[in-house]
Amino acid sequence: MFFHVILTTQCNSECRYCFGEALEDVDEDFANIQVDYALPRKLNYDIGLLDELCKRDLECVMTFYGGEPMLCTDEIKRIMDHVSAKLFMVQTNGLLLDRLEPEYVNRFHTILVSIDGDEAMTDFYRGKGTFRKVTDNLRLIKRNGFEGELIARMTVMEQTDIYRQVRWLLDNDEYSFSSIHWQLNAGFWKNDFARRDFNQWSEDGYNPGIEKLVGYWVDYIETHGVVLRLYPFLGIAHSLLSGEEKSLLRCGGGWVNYAIQTDGNIVPCPTMWGMKDYYLGHINFSDPLKLKKIFVNEPCTSCNILGLCGGRCLYANITKRWSPEAYNLVCKTVQNLIESISKQVPRIQGLIEKGRIRLKDFEYLKHNGCEIIP
Ligand code: SF4
Ligand code: SF4
């Protein structure tokens, strides 16, 4: 099992698509969903309970999450010292990575760091100076010996040229990433669609950009014999190449991946904090291997690409923040992604047959925080 351990609800950034949207959507509420807005700001249960949880599931993977988890370095150290998880990971905005001693940073199996592309792009979404501080910290942890996987987690929306920004992150003079994942800012807020231009951007910018990027990805495989770890491509291509019949929700939310709130209640994913109807257990008494499971519902259950898509996002599926027409545009991006990769499968298979690459090169640690479907 995978657990996001929410250490704090506080954050030291004010990003456009999170803090900014929250300011715009002040009057919004969840029609039929009760939300507990009074969660403790910091983890307030006995961390010995996390160890008991892991003792009942020897495959237990813990990902520190927030808010910004690096605001809680003391808790991170205590947990890493006393909890017998199989692996530890962290999802961070990267601004405070220099606060945690290398002996702990170097124990992370994976660090997912938020960065949206080059300096102008990242600072536009995340605030001036963010890019410089984050890349300084990444170079620092590498110098200090971090050898785990470092994944760039991009949030993308209308200002993003996906082809250009992913290419930039792969190869630049500041910090080049070998693993990249991205997620669309789509379907998370109630009132944002009307004031945005998601329609035109997704159709004229993002979708053609994805097709071009898939072409580049396969060209790179052909020329260099290397499968770049672009997670949305990796996940879909692996399913298509290995003949996987159908995938459940690829992020694992609600069936293999859960989040533990600061008060110890267990929810399907971190974005569902406080949603009382979706409390699936509690750290005090739940057996991690017997947690309640929850799956996506309509419109996904009648969708003809559910098997490959997996349902994209449980939170979006349950809360239905965007109208069906608006969300349909998101589904069109999923369809375009799958089609773009499917078209290249014969070429990839040919390269595998020639021994240029192996199917194994498309493998990854599933549910590692990359949702696969952006
Ligand atoms: S494409 Fe859309 S409707 Fe279909 S499974 Fe994915 S999220 Fe659900
Ligand atoms: S894709 Fe949706 S359900 Fe899955 S982790 Fe992200 S927000 Fe949660």
mmCIF file of C-alpha atoms and ligand atoms in Angstrom:
data_model
loop_
_atom_site.group_PDB
_atom_site.id
_atom_site.type_symbol
_atom_site.label_atom_id
_atom_site.label_comp_id
_atom_site.label_asym_id
_atom_site.label_seq_id
_atom_site.Cartn_x
_atom_site.Cartn_y
_atom_site.Cartn_z
ATOM 1 C CA MET A 1 0.000 0.000 0.000
ATOM 2 C CA PHE A 2 1.004 3.597 -0.615
ATOM 3 C CA PHE A 3 0.231 6.287 1.917
ATOM 4 C CA HIS A 4 0.514 10.027 1.548
ATOM 5 C CA VAL A 5 1.277 11.250 5.043
ATOM 6 C CA ILE A 6 -0.089 14.790 5.270
ATOM 7 C CA LEU A 7 2.272 16.472 7.716
ATOM 8 C CA THR A 8 0.727 19.926 7.592
ATOM 9 C CA THR A 9 -2.066 21.788 5.865
ATOM 10 C CA GLN A 10 0.143 24.888 5.592
ATOM 11 C CA CYS A 11 2.218 25.942 2.602
ATOM 12 C CA ASN A 12 4.990 28.495 2.088
ATOM 13 C CA SER A 13 4.032 29.192 -1.559
ATOM 14 C CA GLU A 14 1.140 31.026 -3.125
ATOM 15 C CA CYS A 15 0.860 29.421 -6.562
ATOM 16 C CA ARG A 16 -1.621 30.715 -9.120
ATOM 17 C CA TYR A 17 -3.480 27.452 -9.651
ATOM 18 C CA CYS A 18 -3.792 26.679 -5.935
ATOM 19 C CA PHE A 19 -3.698 29.709 -3.631
ATOM 20 C CA GLY A 20 -4.755 32.037 -6.473
ATOM 21 C CA GLU A 21 -7.751 29.905 -7.448
ATOM 22 C CA ALA A 22 -8.750 29.490 -3.811
ATOM 23 C CA LEU A 23 -8.955 33.289 -3.527
ATOM 24 C CA GLU A 24 -11.162 33.507 -6.628
ATOM 25 C CA ASP A 25 -13.426 30.654 -5.548
ATOM 26 C CA VAL A 26 -14.068 31.900 -2.006
ATOM 27 C CA ASP A 27 -17.811 31.370 -2.168
ATOM 28 C CA GLU A 28 -17.650 27.857 -3.465
ATOM 29 C CA ASP A 29 -18.731 24.823 -1.537
ATOM 30 C CA PHE A 30 -19.285 21.152 -2.243
ATOM 31 C CA ALA A 31 -23.005 20.739 -2.802
ATOM 32 C CA ASN A 32 -23.595 17.353 -1.206
ATOM 33 C CA ILE A 33 -20.278 16.675 0.426
ATOM 34 C CA GLN A 34 -19.590 17.548 4.046
ATOM 35 C CA VAL A 35 -16.121 18.959 4.577
ATOM 36 C CA ASP A 36 -14.297 19.267 7.885
ATOM 37 C CA TYR A 37 -12.401 22.544 7.471
ATOM 38 C CA ALA A 38 -11.098 22.405 11.035
ATOM 39 C CA LEU A 39 -8.354 19.819 10.614
ATOM 40 C CA PRO A 40 -5.264 20.255 12.793
ATOM 41 C CA ARG A 41 -2.605 22.318 11.032
ATOM 42 C CA LYS A 42 0.037 19.726 11.833
ATOM 43 C CA LEU A 43 0.056 15.976 12.248
ATOM 44 C CA ASN A 44 -1.388 15.422 15.733
ATOM 45 C CA TYR A 45 -1.459 11.654 16.261
ATOM 46 C CA ASP A 46 1.163 9.402 17.792
ATOM 47 C CA ILE A 47 3.652 8.528 15.042
ATOM 48 C CA GLY A 48 4.010 5.096 16.651
ATOM 49 C CA LEU A 49 0.694 4.377 14.917
ATOM 50 C CA LEU A 50 2.395 4.834 11.534
ATOM 51 C CA ASP A 51 4.871 2.156 12.500
ATOM 52 C CA GLU A 52 2.077 -0.192 13.540
ATOM 53 C CA LEU A 53 0.460 0.436 10.159
ATOM 54 C CA CYS A 54 3.673 -0.488 8.351
ATOM 55 C CA LYS A 55 4.167 -3.586 10.466
ATOM 56 C CA ARG A 56 0.827 -4.835 9.176
ATOM 57 C CA ASP A 57 1.871 -4.141 5.565
ATOM 58 C CA LEU A 58 5.506 -4.916 4.881
ATOM 59 C CA GLU A 59 5.242 -3.323 1.411
ATOM 60 C CA CYS A 60 4.124 -0.016 2.905
ATOM 61 C CA VAL A 61 5.420 3.066 1.034
ATOM 62 C CA MET A 62 5.117 6.451 2.744
ATOM 63 C CA THR A 63 5.149 9.746 0.870
ATOM 64 C CA PHE A 64 5.445 12.945 2.865
ATOM 65 C CA TYR A 65 2.903 15.457 1.672
ATOM 66 C CA GLY A 66 1.298 18.741 2.691
ATOM 67 C CA GLY A 67 0.666 21.656 2.416
ATOM 68 C CA GLU A 68 4.419 21.755 2.154
ATOM 69 C CA PRO A 69 5.942 18.806 4.013
ATOM 70 C CA MET A 70 9.381 20.425 4.330
ATOM 71 C CA LEU A 71 7.839 22.834 6.851
ATOM 72 C CA CYS A 72 7.888 19.783 9.141
ATOM 73 C CA THR A 73 11.465 18.510 8.978
ATOM 74 C CA ASP A 74 11.403 17.424 12.651
ATOM 75 C CA GLU A 75 8.397 15.199 11.993
ATOM 76 C CA ILE A 76 10.026 13.820 8.825
ATOM 77 C CA LYS A 77 13.137 12.872 10.781
ATOM 78 C CA ARG A 78 11.169 11.304 13.626
ATOM 79 C CA ILE A 79 9.108 9.249 11.194
ATOM 80 C CA MET A 80 12.135 8.152 9.175
ATOM 81 C CA ASP A 81 13.893 7.182 12.419
ATOM 82 C CA HIS A 82 11.009 5.243 13.947
ATOM 83 C CA VAL A 83 8.708 3.955 11.220
ATOM 84 C CA SER A 84 9.640 0.819 9.322
ATOM 85 C CA ALA A 85 8.246 1.745 5.893
ATOM 86 C CA LYS A 86 9.651 -0.142 2.932
ATOM 87 C CA LEU A 87 10.319 3.149 1.106
ATOM 88 C CA PHE A 88 10.025 6.833 1.844
ATOM 89 C CA MET A 89 9.242 9.467 -0.759
ATOM 90 C CA VAL A 90 8.349 13.160 -0.664
ATOM 91 C CA GLN A 91 6.295 15.561 -2.781
ATOM 92 C CA THR A 92 7.657 19.023 -2.248
ATOM 93 C CA ASN A 93 7.792 22.461 -3.800
ATOM 94 C CA GLY A 94 11.558 22.194 -3.339
ATOM 95 C CA LEU A 95 12.031 25.577 -1.666
ATOM 96 C CA LEU A 96 13.132 24.138 1.670
ATOM 97 C CA LEU A 97 14.941 21.002 0.552
ATOM 98 C CA ASP A 98 18.172 22.459 1.947
ATOM 99 C CA ARG A 99 16.686 22.325 5.470
ATOM 100 C CA LEU A 100 16.777 18.551 5.707
ATOM 101 C CA GLU A 101 20.144 16.936 6.421
ATOM 102 C CA PRO A 102 21.638 14.803 3.609
ATOM 103 C CA GLU A 103 21.492 11.649 5.766
ATOM 104 C CA TYR A 104 17.695 11.893 5.479
ATOM 105 C CA VAL A 105 17.391 13.325 1.940
ATOM 106 C CA ASN A 106 19.615 10.531 0.658
ATOM 107 C CA ARG A 107 17.256 7.920 2.089
ATOM 108 C CA PHE A 108 14.353 9.040 -0.114
ATOM 109 C CA HIS A 109 13.616 6.565 -2.862
ATOM 110 C CA THR A 110 11.939 9.324 -4.888
ATOM 111 C CA ILE A 111 11.616 13.080 -4.625
ATOM 112 C CA LEU A 112 8.816 14.662 -6.635
ATOM 113 C CA VAL A 113 9.543 18.342 -6.975
ATOM 114 C CA SER A 114 7.149 20.934 -8.351
ATOM 115 C CA ILE A 115 8.575 22.852 -11.279
ATOM 116 C CA ASP A 116 6.600 24.013 -14.289
ATOM 117 C CA GLY A 117 9.316 24.480 -16.919
ATOM 118 C CA ASP A 118 11.928 27.195 -17.446
ATOM 119 C CA GLU A 119 12.488 30.119 -15.087
ATOM 120 C CA ALA A 120 9.889 32.436 -16.639
ATOM 121 C CA MET A 121 7.222 29.716 -16.684
ATOM 122 C CA THR A 122 7.870 28.452 -13.159
ATOM 123 C CA ASP A 123 8.051 31.920 -11.639
ATOM 124 C CA PHE A 124 4.898 32.999 -13.490
ATOM 125 C CA TYR A 125 2.880 30.207 -11.861
ATOM 126 C CA ARG A 126 4.734 29.862 -8.562
ATOM 127 C CA GLY A 127 6.141 33.296 -7.720
ATOM 128 C CA LYS A 128 9.303 35.231 -8.490
ATOM 129 C CA GLY A 129 12.520 33.597 -7.361
ATOM 130 C CA THR A 130 10.976 30.117 -7.068
ATOM 131 C CA PHE A 131 12.862 28.602 -9.988
ATOM 132 C CA ARG A 132 16.277 29.806 -8.804
ATOM 133 C CA LYS A 133 15.817 28.584 -5.245
ATOM 134 C CA VAL A 134 14.471 25.206 -6.331
ATOM 135 C CA THR A 135 17.223 24.525 -8.878
ATOM 136 C CA ASP A 136 19.880 25.664 -6.349
ATOM 137 C CA ASN A 137 18.464 23.128 -3.898
ATOM 138 C CA LEU A 138 18.368 20.353 -6.492
ATOM 139 C CA ARG A 139 22.028 20.892 -7.349
ATOM 140 C CA LEU A 140 22.795 20.919 -3.616
ATOM 141 C CA ILE A 141 21.111 17.599 -2.867
ATOM 142 C CA LYS A 142 22.851 15.998 -5.854
ATOM 143 C CA ARG A 143 26.211 17.304 -4.598
ATOM 144 C CA ASN A 144 25.337 15.892 -1.175
ATOM 145 C CA GLY A 145 24.859 12.441 -2.636
ATOM 146 C CA PHE A 146 21.153 11.990 -3.477
ATOM 147 C CA GLU A 147 20.926 9.094 -5.930
ATOM 148 C CA GLY A 148 17.208 8.301 -5.917
ATOM 149 C CA GLU A 149 14.755 9.299 -8.624
ATOM 150 C CA LEU A 150 14.092 13.013 -8.928
ATOM 151 C CA ILE A 151 10.847 13.685 -10.776
ATOM 152 C CA ALA A 152 9.858 17.106 -12.089
ATOM 153 C CA ARG A 153 6.139 17.543 -11.404
ATOM 154 C CA MET A 154 4.690 20.168 -13.687
ATOM 155 C CA THR A 155 1.288 21.726 -13.346
ATOM 156 C CA VAL A 156 0.171 22.823 -16.796
ATOM 157 C CA MET A 157 -2.502 25.190 -18.017
ATOM 158 C CA GLU A 158 -3.075 27.845 -20.657
ATOM 159 C CA GLN A 159 0.290 29.578 -20.477
ATOM 160 C CA THR A 160 2.167 26.279 -20.953
ATOM 161 C CA ASP A 161 3.604 25.209 -24.283
ATOM 162 C CA ILE A 162 3.894 21.562 -23.297
ATOM 163 C CA TYR A 163 6.319 20.574 -26.048
ATOM 164 C CA ARG A 164 8.707 23.446 -25.409
ATOM 165 C CA GLN A 165 8.636 23.246 -21.619
ATOM 166 C CA VAL A 166 9.113 19.476 -21.371
ATOM 167 C CA ARG A 167 11.970 19.660 -23.898
ATOM 168 C CA TRP A 168 13.501 22.436 -21.832
ATOM 169 C CA LEU A 169 13.282 20.469 -18.578
ATOM 170 C CA LEU A 170 14.960 17.506 -20.261
ATOM 171 C CA ASP A 171 17.916 19.506 -21.519
ATOM 172 C CA ASN A 172 19.071 22.872 -20.171
ATOM 173 C CA ASP A 173 22.043 24.488 -18.436
ATOM 174 C CA GLU A 174 20.336 24.948 -15.062
ATOM 175 C CA TYR A 175 19.123 21.507 -14.050
ATOM 176 C CA SER A 176 18.193 18.793 -16.559
ATOM 177 C CA PHE A 177 15.652 16.207 -15.400
ATOM 178 C CA SER A 178 15.554 12.601 -16.526
ATOM 179 C CA SER A 179 12.039 12.015 -15.103
ATOM 180 C CA ILE A 180 9.065 14.285 -15.730
ATOM 181 C CA HIS A 181 5.366 14.106 -14.979
ATOM 182 C CA TRP A 182 2.713 16.730 -15.552
ATOM 183 C CA GLN A 183 -0.853 17.287 -14.507
ATOM 184 C CA LEU A 184 -3.482 19.532 -16.058
ATOM 185 C CA ASN A 185 -5.033 22.120 -13.827
ATOM 186 C CA ALA A 186 -8.496 21.019 -14.890
ATOM 187 C CA GLY A 187 -11.582 20.010 -12.957
ATOM 188 C CA PHE A 188 -10.265 21.005 -9.533
ATOM 189 C CA TRP A 189 -12.138 24.285 -9.023
ATOM 190 C CA LYS A 190 -15.752 25.219 -9.516
ATOM 191 C CA ASN A 191 -15.723 28.621 -11.150
ATOM 192 C CA ASP A 192 -12.444 28.751 -13.028
ATOM 193 C CA PHE A 193 -13.553 27.307 -16.372
ATOM 194 C CA ALA A 194 -15.696 30.347 -17.214
ATOM 195 C CA ARG A 195 -12.834 32.791 -16.704
ATOM 196 C CA ARG A 196 -10.254 30.661 -18.520
ATOM 197 C CA ASP A 197 -9.607 29.692 -22.106
ATOM 198 C CA PHE A 198 -9.129 25.984 -21.579
ATOM 199 C CA ASN A 199 -11.157 25.121 -24.661
ATOM 200 C CA GLN A 200 -8.958 26.829 -27.214
ATOM 201 C CA TRP A 201 -5.697 26.027 -25.449
ATOM 202 C CA SER A 202 -6.411 22.304 -25.096
ATOM 203 C CA GLU A 203 -7.551 21.943 -28.701
ATOM 204 C CA ASP A 204 -5.028 24.195 -30.444
ATOM 205 C CA GLY A 205 -2.049 24.108 -28.116
ATOM 206 C CA TYR A 206 -1.911 21.203 -25.695
ATOM 207 C CA ASN A 207 -3.241 18.347 -27.844
ATOM 208 C CA PRO A 208 -1.037 19.035 -30.886
ATOM 209 C CA GLY A 209 1.881 19.652 -28.486
ATOM 210 C CA ILE A 210 1.398 16.195 -26.952
ATOM 211 C CA GLU A 211 1.358 14.521 -30.354
ATOM 212 C CA LYS A 212 4.584 16.296 -31.285
ATOM 213 C CA LEU A 213 6.180 15.383 -27.958
ATOM 214 C CA VAL A 214 5.290 11.704 -28.375
ATOM 215 C CA GLY A 215 6.972 11.861 -31.799
ATOM 216 C CA TYR A 216 10.096 13.363 -30.223
ATOM 217 C CA TRP A 217 10.038 10.722 -27.464
ATOM 218 C CA VAL A 218 10.018 7.856 -29.976
ATOM 219 C CA ASP A 219 12.638 9.568 -32.193
ATOM 220 C CA TYR A 220 14.834 9.764 -29.103
ATOM 221 C CA ILE A 221 14.319 6.061 -28.387
ATOM 222 C CA GLU A 222 15.316 5.290 -31.975
ATOM 223 C CA THR A 223 18.388 7.518 -32.036
ATOM 224 C CA HIS A 224 19.727 6.952 -28.533
ATOM 225 C CA GLY A 225 18.249 3.608 -27.460
ATOM 226 C CA VAL A 226 16.969 5.347 -24.308
ATOM 227 C CA VAL A 227 13.371 5.569 -23.074
ATOM 228 C CA LEU A 228 13.039 9.003 -21.487
ATOM 229 C CA ARG A 229 10.967 8.823 -18.319
ATOM 230 C CA LEU A 230 8.063 11.010 -19.372
ATOM 231 C CA TYR A 231 5.536 9.400 -17.045
ATOM 232 C CA PRO A 232 2.289 9.936 -18.978
ATOM 233 C CA PHE A 233 3.905 8.273 -22.014
ATOM 234 C CA LEU A 234 5.654 5.584 -19.999
ATOM 235 C CA GLY A 235 2.459 4.447 -18.282
ATOM 236 C CA ILE A 236 0.263 4.268 -21.378
ATOM 237 C CA ALA A 237 2.972 2.756 -23.589
ATOM 238 C CA HIS A 238 3.734 0.100 -20.974
ATOM 239 C CA SER A 239 0.061 -0.907 -20.871
ATOM 240 C CA LEU A 240 -0.177 -1.052 -24.667
ATOM 241 C CA LEU A 241 3.092 -2.951 -25.131
ATOM 242 C CA SER A 242 2.521 -5.454 -22.338
ATOM 243 C CA GLY A 243 -1.091 -6.103 -23.342
ATOM 244 C CA GLU A 244 -2.411 -5.070 -19.932
ATOM 245 C CA GLU A 245 -6.146 -5.641 -20.227
ATOM 246 C CA LYS A 246 -7.352 -2.771 -18.162
ATOM 247 C CA SER A 247 -6.057 -0.385 -15.588
ATOM 248 C CA LEU A 248 -7.828 0.827 -12.472
ATOM 249 C CA LEU A 249 -7.386 4.483 -11.542
ATOM 250 C CA ARG A 250 -3.721 4.913 -12.346
ATOM 251 C CA CYS A 251 -2.820 7.157 -9.425
ATOM 252 C CA GLY A 252 -4.090 4.363 -7.169
ATOM 253 C CA GLY A 253 -6.329 6.801 -5.238
ATOM 254 C CA GLY A 254 -8.913 4.925 -3.167
ATOM 255 C CA TRP A 255 -7.764 1.389 -3.924
ATOM 256 C CA VAL A 256 -3.985 1.105 -3.378
ATOM 257 C CA ASN A 257 -2.977 4.662 -2.576
ATOM 258 C CA TYR A 258 -4.454 6.540 0.390
ATOM 259 C CA ALA A 259 -3.780 9.710 2.335
ATOM 260 C CA ILE A 260 -3.559 10.020 6.108
ATOM 261 C CA GLN A 261 -4.892 13.372 7.305
ATOM 262 C CA THR A 262 -3.280 15.337 10.124
ATOM 263 C CA ASP A 263 -6.017 14.004 12.449
ATOM 264 C CA GLY A 264 -5.374 10.375 11.464
ATOM 265 C CA ASN A 265 -8.430 9.846 9.271
ATOM 266 C CA ILE A 266 -7.671 8.032 6.022
ATOM 267 C CA VAL A 267 -9.021 9.404 2.737
ATOM 268 C CA PRO A 268 -8.600 8.194 -0.878
ATOM 269 C CA CYS A 269 -6.207 10.974 -1.854
ATOM 270 C CA PRO A 270 -4.729 14.179 -0.412
ATOM 271 C CA THR A 271 -7.078 16.459 -2.359
ATOM 272 C CA MET A 272 -10.005 14.811 -0.558
ATOM 273 C CA TRP A 273 -8.912 15.977 2.893
ATOM 274 C CA GLY A 274 -11.798 16.747 5.196
ATOM 275 C CA MET A 275 -14.456 15.014 3.056
ATOM 276 C CA LYS A 276 -16.151 13.104 5.849
ATOM 277 C CA ASP A 277 -18.231 10.875 3.579
ATOM 278 C CA TYR A 278 -14.992 9.508 2.151
ATOM 279 C CA TYR A 279 -13.203 8.678 5.391
ATOM 280 C CA LEU A 280 -12.192 5.092 4.627
ATOM 281 C CA GLY A 281 -10.487 4.318 7.914
ATOM 282 C CA HIS A 282 -8.429 5.771 10.756
ATOM 283 C CA ILE A 283 -4.832 5.254 11.709
ATOM 284 C CA ASN A 284 -5.975 4.235 15.220
ATOM 285 C CA PHE A 285 -7.731 1.074 14.159
ATOM 286 C CA SER A 286 -7.551 0.335 10.426
ATOM 287 C CA ASP A 287 -5.815 -2.650 8.907
ATOM 288 C CA PRO A 288 -3.965 -1.157 5.904
ATOM 289 C CA LEU A 289 -4.683 -4.234 3.822
ATOM 290 C CA LYS A 290 -8.414 -4.132 4.543
ATOM 291 C CA LEU A 291 -9.174 -0.471 3.940
ATOM 292 C CA LYS A 292 -12.414 0.281 2.171
ATOM 293 C CA LYS A 293 -11.952 0.776 -1.565
ATOM 294 C CA ILE A 294 -13.679 3.282 -3.766
ATOM 295 C CA PHE A 295 -13.785 3.490 -7.550
ATOM 296 C CA VAL A 296 -14.754 6.040 -10.188
ATOM 297 C CA ASN A 297 -18.344 6.267 -11.295
ATOM 298 C CA GLU A 298 -20.109 7.845 -14.295
ATOM 299 C CA PRO A 299 -19.170 9.167 -16.802
ATOM 300 C CA CYS A 300 -16.043 6.991 -16.623
ATOM 301 C CA THR A 301 -17.896 3.707 -16.162
ATOM 302 C CA SER A 302 -19.545 4.077 -19.593
ATOM 303 C CA CYS A 303 -16.449 5.423 -21.335
ATOM 304 C CA ASN A 304 -14.948 3.292 -24.065
ATOM 305 C CA ILE A 305 -11.370 4.145 -23.059
ATOM 306 C CA LEU A 306 -11.809 3.529 -19.323
ATOM 307 C CA GLY A 307 -9.545 0.461 -19.533
ATOM 308 C CA LEU A 308 -6.583 2.560 -20.648
ATOM 309 C CA CYS A 309 -7.436 5.815 -18.923
ATOM 310 C CA GLY A 310 -8.371 4.249 -15.606
ATOM 311 C CA GLY A 311 -10.670 7.183 -14.788
ATOM 312 C CA ARG A 312 -8.077 9.983 -14.562
ATOM 313 C CA CYS A 313 -9.011 11.458 -11.157
ATOM 314 C CA LEU A 314 -11.290 10.209 -8.387
ATOM 315 C CA TYR A 315 -11.587 13.683 -6.865
ATOM 316 C CA ALA A 316 -12.754 15.207 -10.156
ATOM 317 C CA ASN A 317 -15.076 12.263 -10.773
ATOM 318 C CA ILE A 318 -16.749 12.610 -7.381
ATOM 319 C CA THR A 319 -16.871 16.371 -6.987
ATOM 320 C CA LYS A 320 -17.754 17.184 -10.613
ATOM 321 C CA ARG A 321 -16.441 20.730 -10.272
ATOM 322 C CA TRP A 322 -16.607 21.254 -14.044
ATOM 323 C CA SER A 323 -19.749 20.809 -16.122
ATOM 324 C CA PRO A 324 -19.956 17.675 -18.312
ATOM 325 C CA GLU A 325 -19.240 19.807 -21.426
ATOM 326 C CA ALA A 326 -16.156 21.367 -19.872
ATOM 327 C CA TYR A 327 -14.870 18.069 -18.500
ATOM 328 C CA ASN A 328 -15.369 16.500 -21.898
ATOM 329 C CA LEU A 329 -12.497 18.685 -23.113
ATOM 330 C CA VAL A 330 -10.281 17.084 -20.484
ATOM 331 C CA CYS A 331 -11.358 13.647 -21.672
ATOM 332 C CA LYS A 332 -10.447 14.693 -25.201
ATOM 333 C CA THR A 333 -6.902 15.342 -23.993
ATOM 334 C CA VAL A 334 -6.832 11.813 -22.580
ATOM 335 C CA GLN A 335 -8.093 10.405 -25.863
ATOM 336 C CA ASN A 336 -5.496 12.397 -27.795
ATOM 337 C CA LEU A 337 -2.724 11.161 -25.493
ATOM 338 C CA ILE A 338 -3.761 7.541 -25.934
ATOM 339 C CA GLU A 339 -4.138 7.889 -29.708
ATOM 340 C CA SER A 340 -0.802 9.665 -30.103
ATOM 341 C CA ILE A 341 0.985 6.848 -28.261
ATOM 342 C CA SER A 342 -1.035 4.054 -29.923
ATOM 343 C CA LYS A 343 0.026 5.341 -33.347
ATOM 344 C CA GLN A 344 3.678 4.953 -32.365
ATOM 345 C CA VAL A 345 3.338 1.477 -30.839
ATOM 346 C CA PRO A 346 4.288 -0.436 -34.043
ATOM 347 C CA ARG A 347 7.456 1.659 -34.278
ATOM 348 C CA ILE A 348 8.303 1.012 -30.624
ATOM 349 C CA GLN A 349 7.612 -2.707 -31.031
ATOM 350 C CA GLY A 350 9.980 -2.755 -34.008
ATOM 351 C CA LEU A 351 12.709 -1.201 -31.861
ATOM 352 C CA ILE A 352 12.126 -3.800 -29.140
ATOM 353 C CA GLU A 353 12.318 -6.613 -31.717
ATOM 354 C CA LYS A 354 15.581 -5.204 -33.050
ATOM 355 C CA GLY A 355 16.951 -5.193 -29.490
ATOM 356 C CA ARG A 356 17.395 -1.414 -29.476
ATOM 357 C CA ILE A 357 15.389 -1.242 -26.238
ATOM 358 C CA ARG A 358 13.563 -3.707 -23.943
ATOM 359 C CA LEU A 359 10.015 -3.787 -22.630
ATOM 360 C CA LYS A 360 11.648 -3.514 -19.211
ATOM 361 C CA ASP A 361 12.714 0.063 -20.083
ATOM 362 C CA PHE A 362 9.050 1.115 -19.799
ATOM 363 C CA GLU A 363 8.655 -0.200 -16.247
ATOM 364 C CA TYR A 364 8.299 2.128 -13.276
ATOM 365 C CA LEU A 365 7.213 2.017 -9.655
ATOM 366 C CA LYS A 366 3.457 2.230 -10.057
ATOM 367 C CA HIS A 367 1.544 4.674 -7.831
ATOM 368 C CA ASN A 368 4.723 6.625 -7.013
ATOM 369 C CA GLY A 369 2.821 9.921 -7.088
ATOM 370 C CA CYS A 370 2.713 10.247 -10.876
ATOM 371 C CA GLU A 371 -0.943 9.955 -11.850
ATOM 372 C CA ILE A 372 0.026 8.957 -15.443
ATOM 373 C CA ILE A 373 -3.126 10.532 -16.907
ATOM 374 C CA PRO A 374 -2.400 14.276 -16.669
HETATM 375 S S1 SF4 B 1 -11.517 9.679 -20.677
HETATM 376 FE FE1 SF4 B 1 -12.775 10.837 -19.234
HETATM 377 S S2 SF4 B 1 -14.716 9.711 -19.055
HETATM 378 FE FE2 SF4 B 1 -13.197 8.359 -20.000
HETATM 379 S S3 SF4 B 1 -12.383 7.176 -18.298
HETATM 380 FE FE3 SF4 B 1 -11.019 8.916 -18.637
HETATM 381 S S4 SF4 B 1 -11.738 10.542 -17.279
HETATM 382 FE FE4 SF4 B 1 -13.359 8.981 -17.415
HETATM 383 S S1 SF4 B 2 -5.447 12.059 -9.873
HETATM 384 FE FE1 SF4 B 2 -7.101 12.848 -8.583
HETATM 385 S S2 SF4 B 2 -7.612 11.121 -7.240
HETATM 386 FE FE2 SF4 B 2 -5.617 10.692 -8.096
HETATM 387 S S3 SF4 B 2 -4.128 11.523 -6.605
HETATM 388 FE FE3 SF4 B 2 -4.482 13.136 -8.138
HETATM 389 S S4 SF4 B 2 -6.133 14.385 -7.270
HETATM 390 FE FE4 SF4 B 2 -6.146 12.422 -6.168
#
